[in-house]
PDB file of C-alpha atoms and ligand atoms in Angstrom:
ATOM      1  CA  MET A   1    -244.643 -74.323-212.088  1.00 52.00           C
ATOM      2  CA  THR A   2    -247.285 -71.966-210.815  1.00 65.00           C
ATOM      3  CA  ASN A   3    -247.485 -71.042-207.118  1.00 78.00           C
ATOM      4  CA  ALA A   4    -250.942 -72.546-206.430  1.00 85.00           C
ATOM      5  CA  PRO A   5    -250.948 -74.653-203.239  1.00 92.00           C
ATOM      6  CA  ILE A   6    -250.383 -78.365-202.930  1.00 93.00           C
ATOM      7  CA  LEU A   7    -252.513 -80.372-200.520  1.00 96.00           C
ATOM      8  CA  LEU A   8    -250.841 -83.459-199.024  1.00 97.00           C
ATOM      9  CA  VAL A   9    -253.297 -85.848-197.210  1.00 98.00           C
ATOM     10  CA  GLY A  10    -251.463 -88.223-194.880  1.00 97.00           C
ATOM     11  CA  CYS A  11    -247.920 -87.499-193.848  1.00 96.00           C
ATOM     12  CA  GLY A  12    -246.430 -90.666-192.299  1.00 95.00           C
ATOM     13  CA  ASN A  13    -243.359 -92.538-193.585  1.00 90.00           C
ATOM     14  CA  MET A  14    -243.936 -91.843-197.200  1.00 91.00           C
ATOM     15  CA  GLY A  15    -245.596 -88.464-196.956  1.00 93.00           C
ATOM     16  CA  LYS A  16    -242.676 -87.189-194.863  1.00 92.00           C
ATOM     17  CA  ALA A  17    -240.157 -88.589-197.315  1.00 87.00           C
ATOM     18  CA  MET A  18    -241.871 -86.746-200.184  1.00 89.00           C
ATOM     19  CA  LEU A  19    -242.218 -83.570-198.141  1.00 89.00           C
ATOM     20  CA  ALA A  20    -238.536 -83.655-197.325  1.00 84.00           C
ATOM     21  CA  GLY A  21    -237.746 -84.035-201.010  1.00 80.00           C
ATOM     22  CA  TRP A  22    -240.057 -81.226-201.992  1.00 83.00           C
ATOM     23  CA  THR A  23    -238.843 -78.928-199.229  1.00 78.00           C
ATOM     24  CA  PHE A  24    -235.270 -79.576-200.421  1.00 70.00           C
ATOM     25  CA  ALA A  25    -236.037 -79.098-204.132  1.00 69.00           C
ATOM     26  CA  LEU A  26    -238.688 -76.429-203.960  1.00 64.00           C
ATOM     27  CA  GLN A  27    -237.204 -74.273-201.204  1.00 60.00           C
ATOM     28  CA  SER A  28    -236.652 -71.300-203.507  1.00 53.00           C
ATOM     29  CA  LEU A  29    -240.318 -71.324-204.627  1.00 57.00           C
ATOM     30  CA  SER A  30    -243.075 -69.647-202.693  1.00 70.00           C
ATOM     31  CA  ARG A  31    -245.623 -72.501-203.263  1.00 81.00           C
ATOM     32  CA  GLU A  32    -247.486 -73.415-200.072  1.00 89.00           C
ATOM     33  CA  ILE A  33    -247.904 -77.000-199.110  1.00 92.00           C
ATOM     34  CA  HIS A  34    -250.994 -77.756-196.840  1.00 95.00           C
ATOM     35  CA  VAL A  35    -250.528 -80.963-194.934  1.00 96.00           C
ATOM     36  CA  VAL A  36    -253.275 -82.961-193.242  1.00 97.00           C
ATOM     37  CA  ASP A  37    -252.038 -85.505-190.684  1.00 97.00           C
ATOM     38  CA  ARG A  38    -253.276 -86.355-187.176  1.00 95.00           C
ATOM     39  CA  HIS A  39    -249.687 -86.366-185.892  1.00 94.00           C
ATOM     40  CA  LEU A  40    -248.281 -83.088-187.360  1.00 87.00           C
ATOM     41  CA  LYS A  41    -249.080 -79.793-185.686  1.00 78.00           C
ATOM     42  CA  GLU A  42    -246.212 -77.393-186.284  1.00 79.00           C
ATOM     43  CA  ASN A  43    -246.030 -75.162-189.381  1.00 78.00           C
ATOM     44  CA  HIS A  44    -242.737 -74.568-191.076  1.00 79.00           C
ATOM     45  CA  GLN A  45    -242.202 -71.695-193.562  1.00 78.00           C
ATOM     46  CA  ASN A  46    -244.413 -72.681-196.505  1.00 85.00           C
ATOM     47  CA  ILE A  47    -245.745 -75.852-194.896  1.00 91.00           C
ATOM     48  CA  LYS A  48    -249.109 -75.491-193.077  1.00 93.00           C
ATOM     49  CA  CYS A  49    -250.339 -78.458-190.991  1.00 95.00           C
ATOM     50  CA  TYR A  50    -253.817 -79.499-189.999  1.00 96.00           C
ATOM     51  CA  VAL A  51    -254.917 -82.559-188.024  1.00 95.00           C
ATOM     52  CA  SER A  52    -258.038 -83.074-190.104  1.00 95.00           C
ATOM     53  CA  VAL A  53    -259.339 -82.259-193.592  1.00 96.00           C
ATOM     54  CA  ASP A  54    -262.214 -80.396-191.862  1.00 95.00           C
ATOM     55  CA  ASP A  55    -259.692 -77.902-190.527  1.00 95.00           C
ATOM     56  CA  LEU A  56    -258.447 -76.794-193.953  1.00 96.00           C
ATOM     57  CA  PRO A  57    -259.180 -73.137-194.906  1.00 95.00           C
ATOM     58  CA  GLU A  58    -262.524 -72.685-196.609  1.00 94.00           C
ATOM     59  CA  ASP A  59    -260.961 -70.771-199.538  1.00 95.00           C
ATOM     60  CA  LEU A  60    -258.191 -73.324-200.262  1.00 95.00           C
ATOM     61  CA  ILE A  61    -258.001 -74.113-203.956  1.00 95.00           C
ATOM     62  CA  PRO A  62    -255.232 -76.668-204.358  1.00 96.00           C
ATOM     63  CA  GLU A  63    -253.791 -77.306-207.789  1.00 95.00           C
ATOM     64  CA  ILE A  64    -252.798 -80.736-206.782  1.00 95.00           C
ATOM     65  CA  VAL A  65    -253.977 -83.108-204.014  1.00 98.00           C
ATOM     66  CA  VAL A  66    -251.534 -85.806-202.976  1.00 98.00           C
ATOM     67  CA  LEU A  67    -253.106 -88.876-201.316  1.00 98.00           C
ATOM     68  CA  ALA A  68    -250.672 -90.568-198.939  1.00 98.00           C
ATOM     69  CA  VAL A  69    -252.783 -92.350-196.374  1.00 98.00           C
ATOM     70  CA  LYS A  70    -252.805 -96.206-195.956  1.00 96.00           C
ATOM     71  CA  PRO A  71    -255.042 -98.054-198.343  1.00 94.00           C
ATOM     72  CA  GLN A  72    -257.271 -98.900-195.385  1.00 94.00           C
ATOM     73  CA  GLY A  73    -257.652 -95.158-194.594  1.00 96.00           C
ATOM     74  CA  ILE A  74    -258.735 -93.693-197.898  1.00 97.00           C
ATOM     75  CA  ASP A  75    -262.406 -94.655-197.757  1.00 97.00           C
ATOM     76  CA  ALA A  76    -262.835 -92.493-194.562  1.00 97.00           C
ATOM     77  CA  VAL A  77    -261.219 -89.381-196.043  1.00 97.00           C
ATOM     78  CA  ILE A  78    -262.160 -89.373-199.731  1.00 97.00           C
ATOM     79  CA  PRO A  79    -265.769 -87.995-199.284  1.00 96.00           C
ATOM     80  CA  SER A  80    -264.321 -84.755-197.780  1.00 96.00           C
ATOM     81  CA  LEU A  81    -262.005 -84.286-200.754  1.00 97.00           C
ATOM     82  CA  GLU A  82    -264.729 -84.314-203.429  1.00 95.00           C
ATOM     83  CA  LYS A  83    -264.870 -80.510-203.191  1.00 94.00           C
ATOM     84  CA  TYR A  84    -261.380 -80.377-204.748  1.00 96.00           C
ATOM     85  CA  LYS A  85    -262.369 -82.292-207.814  1.00 90.00           C
ATOM     86  CA  ASP A  86    -261.068 -79.522-210.116  1.00 94.00           C
ATOM     87  CA  ALA A  87    -257.536 -80.270-208.832  1.00 97.00           C
ATOM     88  CA  CYS A  88    -255.357 -83.085-210.200  1.00 98.00           C
ATOM     89  CA  PHE A  89    -255.159 -85.930-207.682  1.00 98.00           C
ATOM     90  CA  LEU A  90    -251.875 -87.763-207.214  1.00 98.00           C
ATOM     91  CA  SER A  91    -252.224 -91.000-205.318  1.00 98.00           C
ATOM     92  CA  ILE A  92    -249.324 -93.003-203.971  1.00 96.00           C
ATOM     93  CA  ILE A  93    -251.696 -95.474-202.291  1.00 95.00           C
ATOM     94  CA  ALA A  94    -250.714 -99.104-203.011  1.00 91.00           C
ATOM     95  CA  GLY A  95    -253.431-101.160-204.826  1.00 88.00           C
ATOM     96  CA  LYS A  96    -256.050 -98.439-205.297  1.00 94.00           C
ATOM     97  CA  LYS A  97    -256.971 -98.247-208.974  1.00 94.00           C
ATOM     98  CA  LEU A  98    -257.787 -95.197-211.054  1.00 97.00           C
ATOM     99  CA  SER A  99    -261.343 -96.547-211.274  1.00 96.00           C
ATOM    100  CA  TYR A 100    -261.661 -96.243-207.475  1.00 96.00           C
ATOM    101  CA  TYR A 101    -261.012 -92.456-207.753  1.00 97.00           C
ATOM    102  CA  ALA A 102    -263.459 -92.171-210.614  1.00 96.00           C
ATOM    103  CA  ALA A 103    -266.142 -93.853-208.502  1.00 96.00           C
ATOM    104  CA  HIS A 104    -265.558 -91.482-205.502  1.00 96.00           C
ATOM    105  CA  LEU A 105    -264.510 -88.186-207.113  1.00 96.00           C
ATOM    106  CA  GLY A 106    -266.433 -88.369-210.375  1.00 95.00           C
ATOM    107  CA  ARG A 107    -265.644 -89.649-213.883  1.00 95.00           C
ATOM    108  CA  GLU A 108    -264.262 -86.207-214.904  1.00 96.00           C
ATOM    109  CA  CYS A 109    -261.684 -85.998-212.208  1.00 97.00           C
ATOM    110  CA  ALA A 110    -258.014 -85.925-213.195  1.00 98.00           C
ATOM    111  CA  VAL A 111    -256.027 -88.615-211.352  1.00 98.00           C
ATOM    112  CA  VAL A 112    -252.452 -89.944-211.463  1.00 98.00           C
ATOM    113  CA  ARG A 113    -251.758 -93.191-209.692  1.00 97.00           C
ATOM    114  CA  SER A 114    -248.109 -93.520-208.666  1.00 97.00           C
ATOM    115  CA  MET A 115    -245.714 -95.646-206.628  1.00 95.00           C
ATOM    116  CA  PRO A 116    -242.680 -93.825-205.190  1.00 95.00           C
ATOM    117  CA  ASN A 117    -240.299 -95.251-202.580  1.00 93.00           C
ATOM    118  CA  THR A 118    -238.781 -93.832-199.423  1.00 91.00           C
ATOM    119  CA  PRO A 119    -235.375 -92.764-200.925  1.00 93.00           C
ATOM    120  CA  ALA A 120    -237.621 -89.822-201.954  1.00 90.00           C
ATOM    121  CA  ALA A 121    -236.413 -88.189-198.713  1.00 86.00           C
ATOM    122  CA  VAL A 122    -232.995 -87.801-200.282  1.00 89.00           C
ATOM    123  CA  GLY A 123    -234.164 -87.110-203.832  1.00 88.00           C
ATOM    124  CA  LYS A 124    -233.486 -90.740-204.917  1.00 93.00           C
ATOM    125  CA  SER A 125    -236.984 -92.253-205.371  1.00 94.00           C
ATOM    126  CA  ILE A 126    -237.765 -94.184-208.476  1.00 96.00           C
ATOM    127  CA  THR A 127    -241.471 -93.513-208.974  1.00 97.00           C
ATOM    128  CA  THR A 128    -243.745 -95.181-211.485  1.00 97.00           C
ATOM    129  CA  ALA A 129    -246.869 -93.311-212.587  1.00 97.00           C
ATOM    130  CA  VAL A 130    -249.953 -93.828-214.696  1.00 98.00           C
ATOM    131  CA  LYS A 131    -252.641 -91.215-215.494  1.00 98.00           C
ATOM    132  CA  ASN A 132    -256.292 -91.303-216.460  1.00 97.00           C
ATOM    133  CA  GLU A 133    -257.598 -89.639-219.648  1.00 97.00           C
ATOM    134  CA  ASN A 134    -258.683 -86.506-217.728  1.00 98.00           C
ATOM    135  CA  VAL A 135    -255.157 -85.404-216.871  1.00 98.00           C
ATOM    136  CA  SER A 136    -254.140 -82.428-219.067  1.00 97.00           C
ATOM    137  CA  ASP A 137    -250.637 -81.998-220.446  1.00 97.00           C
ATOM    138  CA  ASP A 138    -250.183 -79.111-217.926  1.00 95.00           C
ATOM    139  CA  GLN A 139    -251.308 -81.273-215.041  1.00 96.00           C
ATOM    140  CA  LYS A 140    -249.021 -84.142-216.181  1.00 97.00           C
ATOM    141  CA  ALA A 141    -246.089 -81.727-216.387  1.00 94.00           C
ATOM    142  CA  LEU A 142    -246.797 -80.448-212.855  1.00 91.00           C
ATOM    143  CA  VAL A 143    -247.028 -83.938-211.407  1.00 94.00           C
ATOM    144  CA  ASP A 144    -243.855 -84.802-213.320  1.00 95.00           C
ATOM    145  CA  ASP A 145    -242.108 -81.802-211.731  1.00 90.00           C
ATOM    146  CA  LEU A 146    -243.160 -82.914-208.245  1.00 91.00           C
ATOM    147  CA  LEU A 147    -242.156 -86.488-208.786  1.00 94.00           C
ATOM    148  CA  CYS A 148    -238.826 -85.427-210.387  1.00 92.00           C
ATOM    149  CA  ALA A 149    -238.175 -83.306-207.265  1.00 88.00           C
ATOM    150  CA  ILE A 150    -237.938 -86.598-205.309  1.00 91.00           C
ATOM    151  CA  GLY A 151    -236.008 -88.627-207.812  1.00 94.00           C
ATOM    152  CA  LYS A 152    -236.594 -90.284-211.198  1.00 96.00           C
ATOM    153  CA  VAL A 153    -239.983 -90.970-212.793  1.00 97.00           C
ATOM    154  CA  CYS A 154    -241.108 -93.787-215.022  1.00 97.00           C
ATOM    155  CA  TRP A 155    -244.514 -93.129-216.738  1.00 97.00           C
ATOM    156  CA  ILE A 156    -246.276 -96.184-217.981  1.00 96.00           C
ATOM    157  CA  ASN A 157    -248.859 -96.197-220.764  1.00 94.00           C
ATOM    158  CA  ASP A 158    -252.382 -95.179-219.738  1.00 91.00           C
ATOM    159  CA  ASP A 159    -253.686 -98.684-220.798  1.00 91.00           C
ATOM    160  CA  ALA A 160    -251.032-100.506-218.729  1.00 94.00           C
ATOM    161  CA  GLU A 161    -252.297 -99.817-215.242  1.00 95.00           C
ATOM    162  CA  ASP A 162    -252.393-103.507-214.454  1.00 93.00           C
ATOM    163  CA  MET A 163    -248.575-103.436-214.297  1.00 94.00           C
ATOM    164  CA  MET A 164    -248.739-101.164-211.154  1.00 94.00           C
ATOM    165  CA  ASP A 165    -249.030-104.115-208.714  1.00 92.00           C
ATOM    166  CA  ALA A 166    -245.858-105.794-210.106  1.00 94.00           C
ATOM    167  CA  LEU A 167    -244.031-102.436-210.259  1.00 93.00           C
ATOM    168  CA  SER A 168    -244.875-101.815-206.620  1.00 92.00           C
ATOM    169  CA  ALA A 169    -243.369-105.210-205.725  1.00 94.00           C
ATOM    170  CA  VAL A 170    -240.033-104.377-207.395  1.00 95.00           C
ATOM    171  CA  SER A 171    -239.685-100.661-206.325  1.00 93.00           C
ATOM    172  CA  GLY A 172    -241.964 -99.358-203.548  1.00 90.00           C
ATOM    173  CA  SER A 173    -241.661-102.499-201.448  1.00 94.00           C
ATOM    174  CA  ALA A 174    -238.137-103.496-202.599  1.00 96.00           C
ATOM    175  CA  VAL A 175    -236.470-100.855-200.445  1.00 96.00           C
ATOM    176  CA  ALA A 176    -237.433-103.099-197.456  1.00 97.00           C
ATOM    177  CA  TYR A 177    -235.974-106.197-199.113  1.00 97.00           C
ATOM    178  CA  TYR A 178    -232.550-104.568-199.523  1.00 97.00           C
ATOM    179  CA  PHE A 179    -232.588-103.329-195.953  1.00 97.00           C
ATOM    180  CA  PHE A 180    -233.524-106.718-194.658  1.00 98.00           C
ATOM    181  CA  MET A 181    -230.616-108.231-196.611  1.00 97.00           C
ATOM    182  CA  LEU A 182    -228.316-105.685-195.072  1.00 97.00           C
ATOM    183  CA  GLN A 183    -229.630-106.441-191.615  1.00 98.00           C
ATOM    184  CA  ALA A 184    -229.203-110.176-192.219  1.00 98.00           C
ATOM    185  CA  MET A 185    -225.582-109.661-193.444  1.00 98.00           C
ATOM    186  CA  THR A 186    -224.819-107.770-190.246  1.00 98.00           C
ATOM    187  CA  GLU A 187    -226.291-110.497-188.051  1.00 98.00           C
ATOM    188  CA  ILE A 188    -224.521-113.289-189.958  1.00 98.00           C
ATOM    189  CA  GLY A 189    -221.223-111.396-189.600  1.00 98.00           C
ATOM    190  CA  VAL A 190    -221.746-111.393-185.816  1.00 98.00           C
ATOM    191  CA  GLU A 191    -222.666-115.123-185.861  1.00 98.00           C
ATOM    192  CA  ILE A 192    -219.361-115.997-187.614  1.00 97.00           C
ATOM    193  CA  GLY A 193    -217.342-114.071-185.031  1.00 98.00           C
ATOM    194  CA  LEU A 194    -217.109-110.375-186.077  1.00 98.00           C
ATOM    195  CA  PRO A 195    -217.679-107.632-183.453  1.00 98.00           C
ATOM    196  CA  GLU A 196    -221.216-106.161-184.114  1.00 98.00           C
ATOM    197  CA  ASP A 197    -219.894-102.629-184.945  1.00 98.00           C
ATOM    198  CA  VAL A 198    -217.406-104.032-187.458  1.00 98.00           C
ATOM    199  CA  SER A 199    -220.031-106.274-189.087  1.00 98.00           C
ATOM    200  CA  LYS A 200    -222.477-103.377-189.355  1.00 98.00           C
ATOM    201  CA  LEU A 201    -219.859-101.073-190.801  1.00 98.00           C
ATOM    202  CA  LEU A 202    -218.655-103.567-193.378  1.00 98.00           C
ATOM    203  CA  ALA A 203    -222.231-104.632-194.445  1.00 97.00           C
ATOM    204  CA  GLU A 204    -223.418-100.984-194.740  1.00 97.00           C
ATOM    205  CA  GLU A 205    -220.432 -99.568-196.516  1.00 98.00           C
ATOM    206  CA  THR A 206    -220.373-102.503-198.931  1.00 98.00           C
ATOM    207  CA  PHE A 207    -224.046-101.874-199.749  1.00 97.00           C
ATOM    208  CA  VAL A 208    -223.568 -98.071-200.218  1.00 97.00           C
ATOM    209  CA  GLY A 209    -220.332 -98.619-202.139  1.00 98.00           C
ATOM    210  CA  SER A 210    -221.900-101.247-204.456  1.00 98.00           C
ATOM    211  CA  ALA A 211    -224.803 -98.824-205.266  1.00 96.00           C
ATOM    212  CA  ALA A 212    -222.425 -95.996-205.902  1.00 96.00           C
ATOM    213  CA  LEU A 213    -220.255 -98.193-208.179  1.00 98.00           C
ATOM    214  CA  LEU A 214    -223.307 -99.305-210.173  1.00 97.00           C
ATOM    215  CA  ASN A 215    -224.361 -95.618-210.519  1.00 95.00           C
ATOM    216  CA  ALA A 216    -220.977 -94.339-211.517  1.00 97.00           C
ATOM    217  CA  SER A 217    -219.518 -97.167-213.638  1.00 98.00           C
ATOM    218  CA  GLY A 218    -222.207 -97.487-216.350  1.00 96.00           C
ATOM    219  CA  LYS A 219    -221.664-101.228-216.131  1.00 98.00           C
ATOM    220  CA  SER A 220    -224.369-103.852-215.579  1.00 98.00           C
ATOM    221  CA  PRO A 221    -224.878-105.652-212.271  1.00 97.00           C
ATOM    222  CA  GLN A 222    -223.769-108.858-214.042  1.00 98.00           C
ATOM    223  CA  GLU A 223    -220.430-107.262-215.260  1.00 98.00           C
ATOM    224  CA  LEU A 224    -219.780-105.849-211.704  1.00 98.00           C
ATOM    225  CA  ARG A 225    -220.440-109.206-210.180  1.00 98.00           C
ATOM    226  CA  GLU A 226    -218.172-110.988-212.560  1.00 97.00           C
ATOM    227  CA  ALA A 227    -215.393-108.465-211.829  1.00 97.00           C
ATOM    228  CA  VAL A 228    -215.277-109.738-208.220  1.00 96.00           C
ATOM    229  CA  THR A 229    -215.672-113.403-209.058  1.00 96.00           C
ATOM    230  CA  SER A 230    -212.460-115.292-209.915  1.00 94.00           C
ATOM    231  CA  LYS A 231    -212.266-118.988-210.802  1.00 93.00           C
ATOM    232  CA  LYS A 232    -212.238-121.245-207.714  1.00 93.00           C
ATOM    233  CA  GLY A 233    -212.191-118.059-205.570  1.00 94.00           C
ATOM    234  CA  VAL A 234    -213.944-117.040-202.393  1.00 96.00           C
ATOM    235  CA  THR A 235    -216.791-115.090-204.058  1.00 97.00           C
ATOM    236  CA  LEU A 236    -217.566-117.958-206.333  1.00 97.00           C
ATOM    237  CA  ALA A 237    -218.092-120.288-203.371  1.00 97.00           C
ATOM    238  CA  ALA A 238    -220.749-117.971-202.014  1.00 97.00           C
ATOM    239  CA  LEU A 239    -222.360-117.343-205.418  1.00 97.00           C
ATOM    240  CA  GLU A 240    -222.722-121.096-206.072  1.00 97.00           C
ATOM    241  CA  VAL A 241    -224.993-121.191-203.035  1.00 97.00           C
ATOM    242  CA  LEU A 242    -226.924-117.995-203.858  1.00 97.00           C
ATOM    243  CA  MET A 243    -227.330-118.823-207.513  1.00 97.00           C
ATOM    244  CA  LYS A 244    -228.609-122.398-207.142  1.00 97.00           C
ATOM    245  CA  ASP A 245    -231.544-123.078-209.416  1.00 94.00           C
ATOM    246  CA  SER A 246    -233.514-124.588-206.633  1.00 95.00           C
ATOM    247  CA  GLY A 247    -233.490-123.019-203.245  1.00 94.00           C
ATOM    248  CA  GLY A 248    -231.222-120.114-204.320  1.00 96.00           C
ATOM    249  CA  LEU A 249    -231.783-116.406-203.776  1.00 97.00           C
ATOM    250  CA  LYS A 250    -233.627-115.821-207.103  1.00 96.00           C
ATOM    251  CA  GLU A 251    -236.187-118.434-206.177  1.00 96.00           C
ATOM    252  CA  LEU A 252    -236.744-116.797-202.768  1.00 96.00           C
ATOM    253  CA  LEU A 253    -236.937-113.302-204.210  1.00 96.00           C
ATOM    254  CA  LYS A 254    -239.439-114.514-206.861  1.00 96.00           C
ATOM    255  CA  GLU A 255    -241.662-115.885-204.110  1.00 97.00           C
ATOM    256  CA  ALA A 256    -241.462-112.589-202.191  1.00 97.00           C
ATOM    257  CA  VAL A 257    -242.204-110.439-205.271  1.00 97.00           C
ATOM    258  CA  HIS A 258    -245.187-112.658-206.134  1.00 97.00           C
ATOM    259  CA  ALA A 259    -246.536-112.360-202.570  1.00 97.00           C
ATOM    260  CA  ALA A 260    -246.209-108.495-202.709  1.00 95.00           C
ATOM    261  CA  THR A 261    -247.909-108.439-206.090  1.00 95.00           C
ATOM    262  CA  LYS A 262    -250.799-110.547-204.844  1.00 94.00           C
ATOM    263  CA  ARG A 263    -251.133-108.365-201.759  1.00 93.00           C
ATOM    264  CA  SER A 264    -251.257-105.184-203.863  1.00 89.00           C
ATOM    265  CA  LYS A 265    -254.081-106.703-206.000  1.00 89.00           C
ATOM    266  CA  GLU A 266    -255.968-107.670-202.846  1.00 91.00           C
ATOM    267  CA  LEU A 267    -255.816-104.040-201.552  1.00 82.00           C
ATOM    268  CA  SER A 268    -257.596-102.771-204.640  1.00 77.00           C
TER     269      SER A 268
HETATM  270  N1  NAP B   1    -244.007 -96.730-196.832  1.00 97.13           N
HETATM  271  C1  NAP B   1    -243.524 -96.926-198.092  1.00 97.13           C
HETATM  272  O1  NAP B   1    -242.361 -97.238-198.356  1.00 97.13           O
HETATM  273  C2  NAP B   1    -244.398 -96.660-199.258  1.00 97.13           C
HETATM  274  C3  NAP B   1    -243.939 -96.694-200.541  1.00 97.13           C
HETATM  275  C4  NAP B   1    -244.783 -96.421-201.662  1.00 97.13           C
HETATM  276  C5  NAP B   1    -246.101 -96.125-201.406  1.00 97.13           C
HETATM  277  N2  NAP B   1    -246.611 -96.197-200.108  1.00 97.13           N
HETATM  278  C6  NAP B   1    -248.048 -95.906-199.972  1.00 97.13           C
HETATM  279  O2  NAP B   1    -248.008 -94.658-199.198  1.00 97.13           O
HETATM  280  C7  NAP B   1    -249.199 -94.657-198.403  1.00 97.13           C
HETATM  281  C8  NAP B   1    -248.852 -94.212-197.027  1.00 97.13           C
HETATM  282  O3  NAP B   1    -247.914 -95.161-196.416  1.00 97.13           O
HETATM  283  P1  NAP B   1    -247.091 -94.791-195.128  1.00 97.13           P
HETATM  284  O4  NAP B   1    -246.174 -95.909-194.910  1.00 97.13           O
HETATM  285  O5  NAP B   1    -246.567 -93.412-195.290  1.00 97.13           O
HETATM  286  O6  NAP B   1    -248.318 -94.773-194.029  1.00 97.13           O
HETATM  287  P2  NAP B   1    -248.389 -94.029-192.650  1.00 97.13           P
HETATM  288  O7  NAP B   1    -246.985 -93.922-192.094  1.00 97.13           O
HETATM  289  O8  NAP B   1    -249.459 -94.750-191.833  1.00 97.13           O
HETATM  290  O9  NAP B   1    -248.881 -92.612-193.013  1.00 97.13           O
HETATM  291  C9  NAP B   1    -250.237 -92.166-193.165  1.00 97.13           C
HETATM  292  C10 NAP B   1    -250.469 -91.016-192.190  1.00 97.13           C
HETATM  293  O10 NAP B   1    -251.658 -90.461-192.515  1.00 97.13           O
HETATM  294  C11 NAP B   1    -252.401 -90.279-191.283  1.00 97.13           C
HETATM  295  N3  NAP B   1    -253.825 -90.264-191.583  1.00 97.13           N
HETATM  296  C12 NAP B   1    -254.558 -91.246-192.180  1.00 97.13           C
HETATM  297  N4  NAP B   1    -255.868 -90.917-192.290  1.00 97.13           N
HETATM  298  C13 NAP B   1    -255.934 -89.666-191.827  1.00 97.13           C
HETATM  299  C14 NAP B   1    -257.017 -88.690-191.699  1.00 97.13           C
HETATM  300  N5  NAP B   1    -258.208 -89.036-192.109  1.00 97.13           N
HETATM  301  N6  NAP B   1    -256.753 -87.527-191.140  1.00 97.13           N
HETATM  302  C15 NAP B   1    -255.527 -87.197-190.706  1.00 97.13           C
HETATM  303  N7  NAP B   1    -254.460 -88.031-190.815  1.00 97.13           N
HETATM  304  C16 NAP B   1    -254.694 -89.290-191.364  1.00 97.13           C
HETATM  305  C17 NAP B   1    -252.016 -91.470-190.425  1.00 97.13           C
HETATM  306  O11 NAP B   1    -252.299 -91.264-189.094  1.00 97.13           O
HETATM  307  P3  NAP B   1    -252.675 -92.620-188.222  1.00 97.13           P
HETATM  308  O12 NAP B   1    -251.435 -93.438-188.260  1.00 97.13           O
HETATM  309  O13 NAP B   1    -253.102 -92.082-186.890  1.00 97.13           O
HETATM  310  O14 NAP B   1    -253.820 -93.272-188.982  1.00 97.13           O
HETATM  311  C18 NAP B   1    -250.482 -91.463-190.769  1.00 97.13           C
HETATM  312  O15 NAP B   1    -249.814 -90.522-189.952  1.00 97.13           O
HETATM  313  C19 NAP B   1    -249.777 -96.082-198.395  1.00 97.13           C
HETATM  314  O16 NAP B   1    -251.033 -96.116-199.098  1.00 97.13           O
HETATM  315  C20 NAP B   1    -248.795 -96.942-199.114  1.00 97.13           C
HETATM  316  O17 NAP B   1    -249.395 -97.922-199.905  1.00 97.13           O
HETATM  317  C21 NAP B   1    -245.797 -96.390-199.060  1.00 97.13           C
END
């Protein structure tokens, strides 16, 4: 990596998660990160904050511009970013296609469209990324370094951008599905008579432990599920409900993932 600055535009839930990951991973480097966000005012070491793009230093030449505003907010800010069109743009904005950036920043502009998730804050994002034909090998390597600093990266073929909506529905958004399931498990535990603190502890530690086991064991989710399911046992009684062909959890998840994919397409 060089030490040219990074510009991050929008630093809410996801921008903060990425910034935390970068600060953690890049702390030994002297690369400056310039952050534009209405709600951030305090500078920290190499992080310089501005409330508006108009406040950025005149002589700023970022090597990479990370776009992390809401899809509804990008139209307002993109005209003021045209002056950075020699940089490589890295968008994490759901739904916005590579063609959107070509239309606003010029056909020559290098753009990577990506979809991280909030575990980025602890270096555990899984990020999918697709680039346009203007991204050089060096720029791709730099983006890859930044995305690897917040977790794992899965590059998809340049001609497979259409997959991004479905990928967002099973990674970017899916963090919320798992947390909702955890919340529901805690509430159900209380409904069947557990003290709330006990229910919360059991639900959360089972979730964290299951993820750690999956990570460490090298076994598939199916193998790990079967290892806790004995014939005529307690777990099987629950799984027979969850795994019903009609009205089971898979059917419900499928409906949710389709709804998220459709919404991602609408945002483009
Ligand atoms: N959240 C996730 O888990 C997740 C995962 C993957 C991808 N994404 C994508 O990440 C993007 C950001 O999502 P988010 O949840 O982080 O949104 P967010 O919390 O609303 O963060 C965006 C931030 O940018 C600020 N902002 C917007 N326009 C600005 C401008 N012109 N000047 C200064 N500040 C500005 C917003 O301020 P105001 O609130 O005042 O507008 C807000 O603080 C979205 O496009 C989303 O699709 C999110």
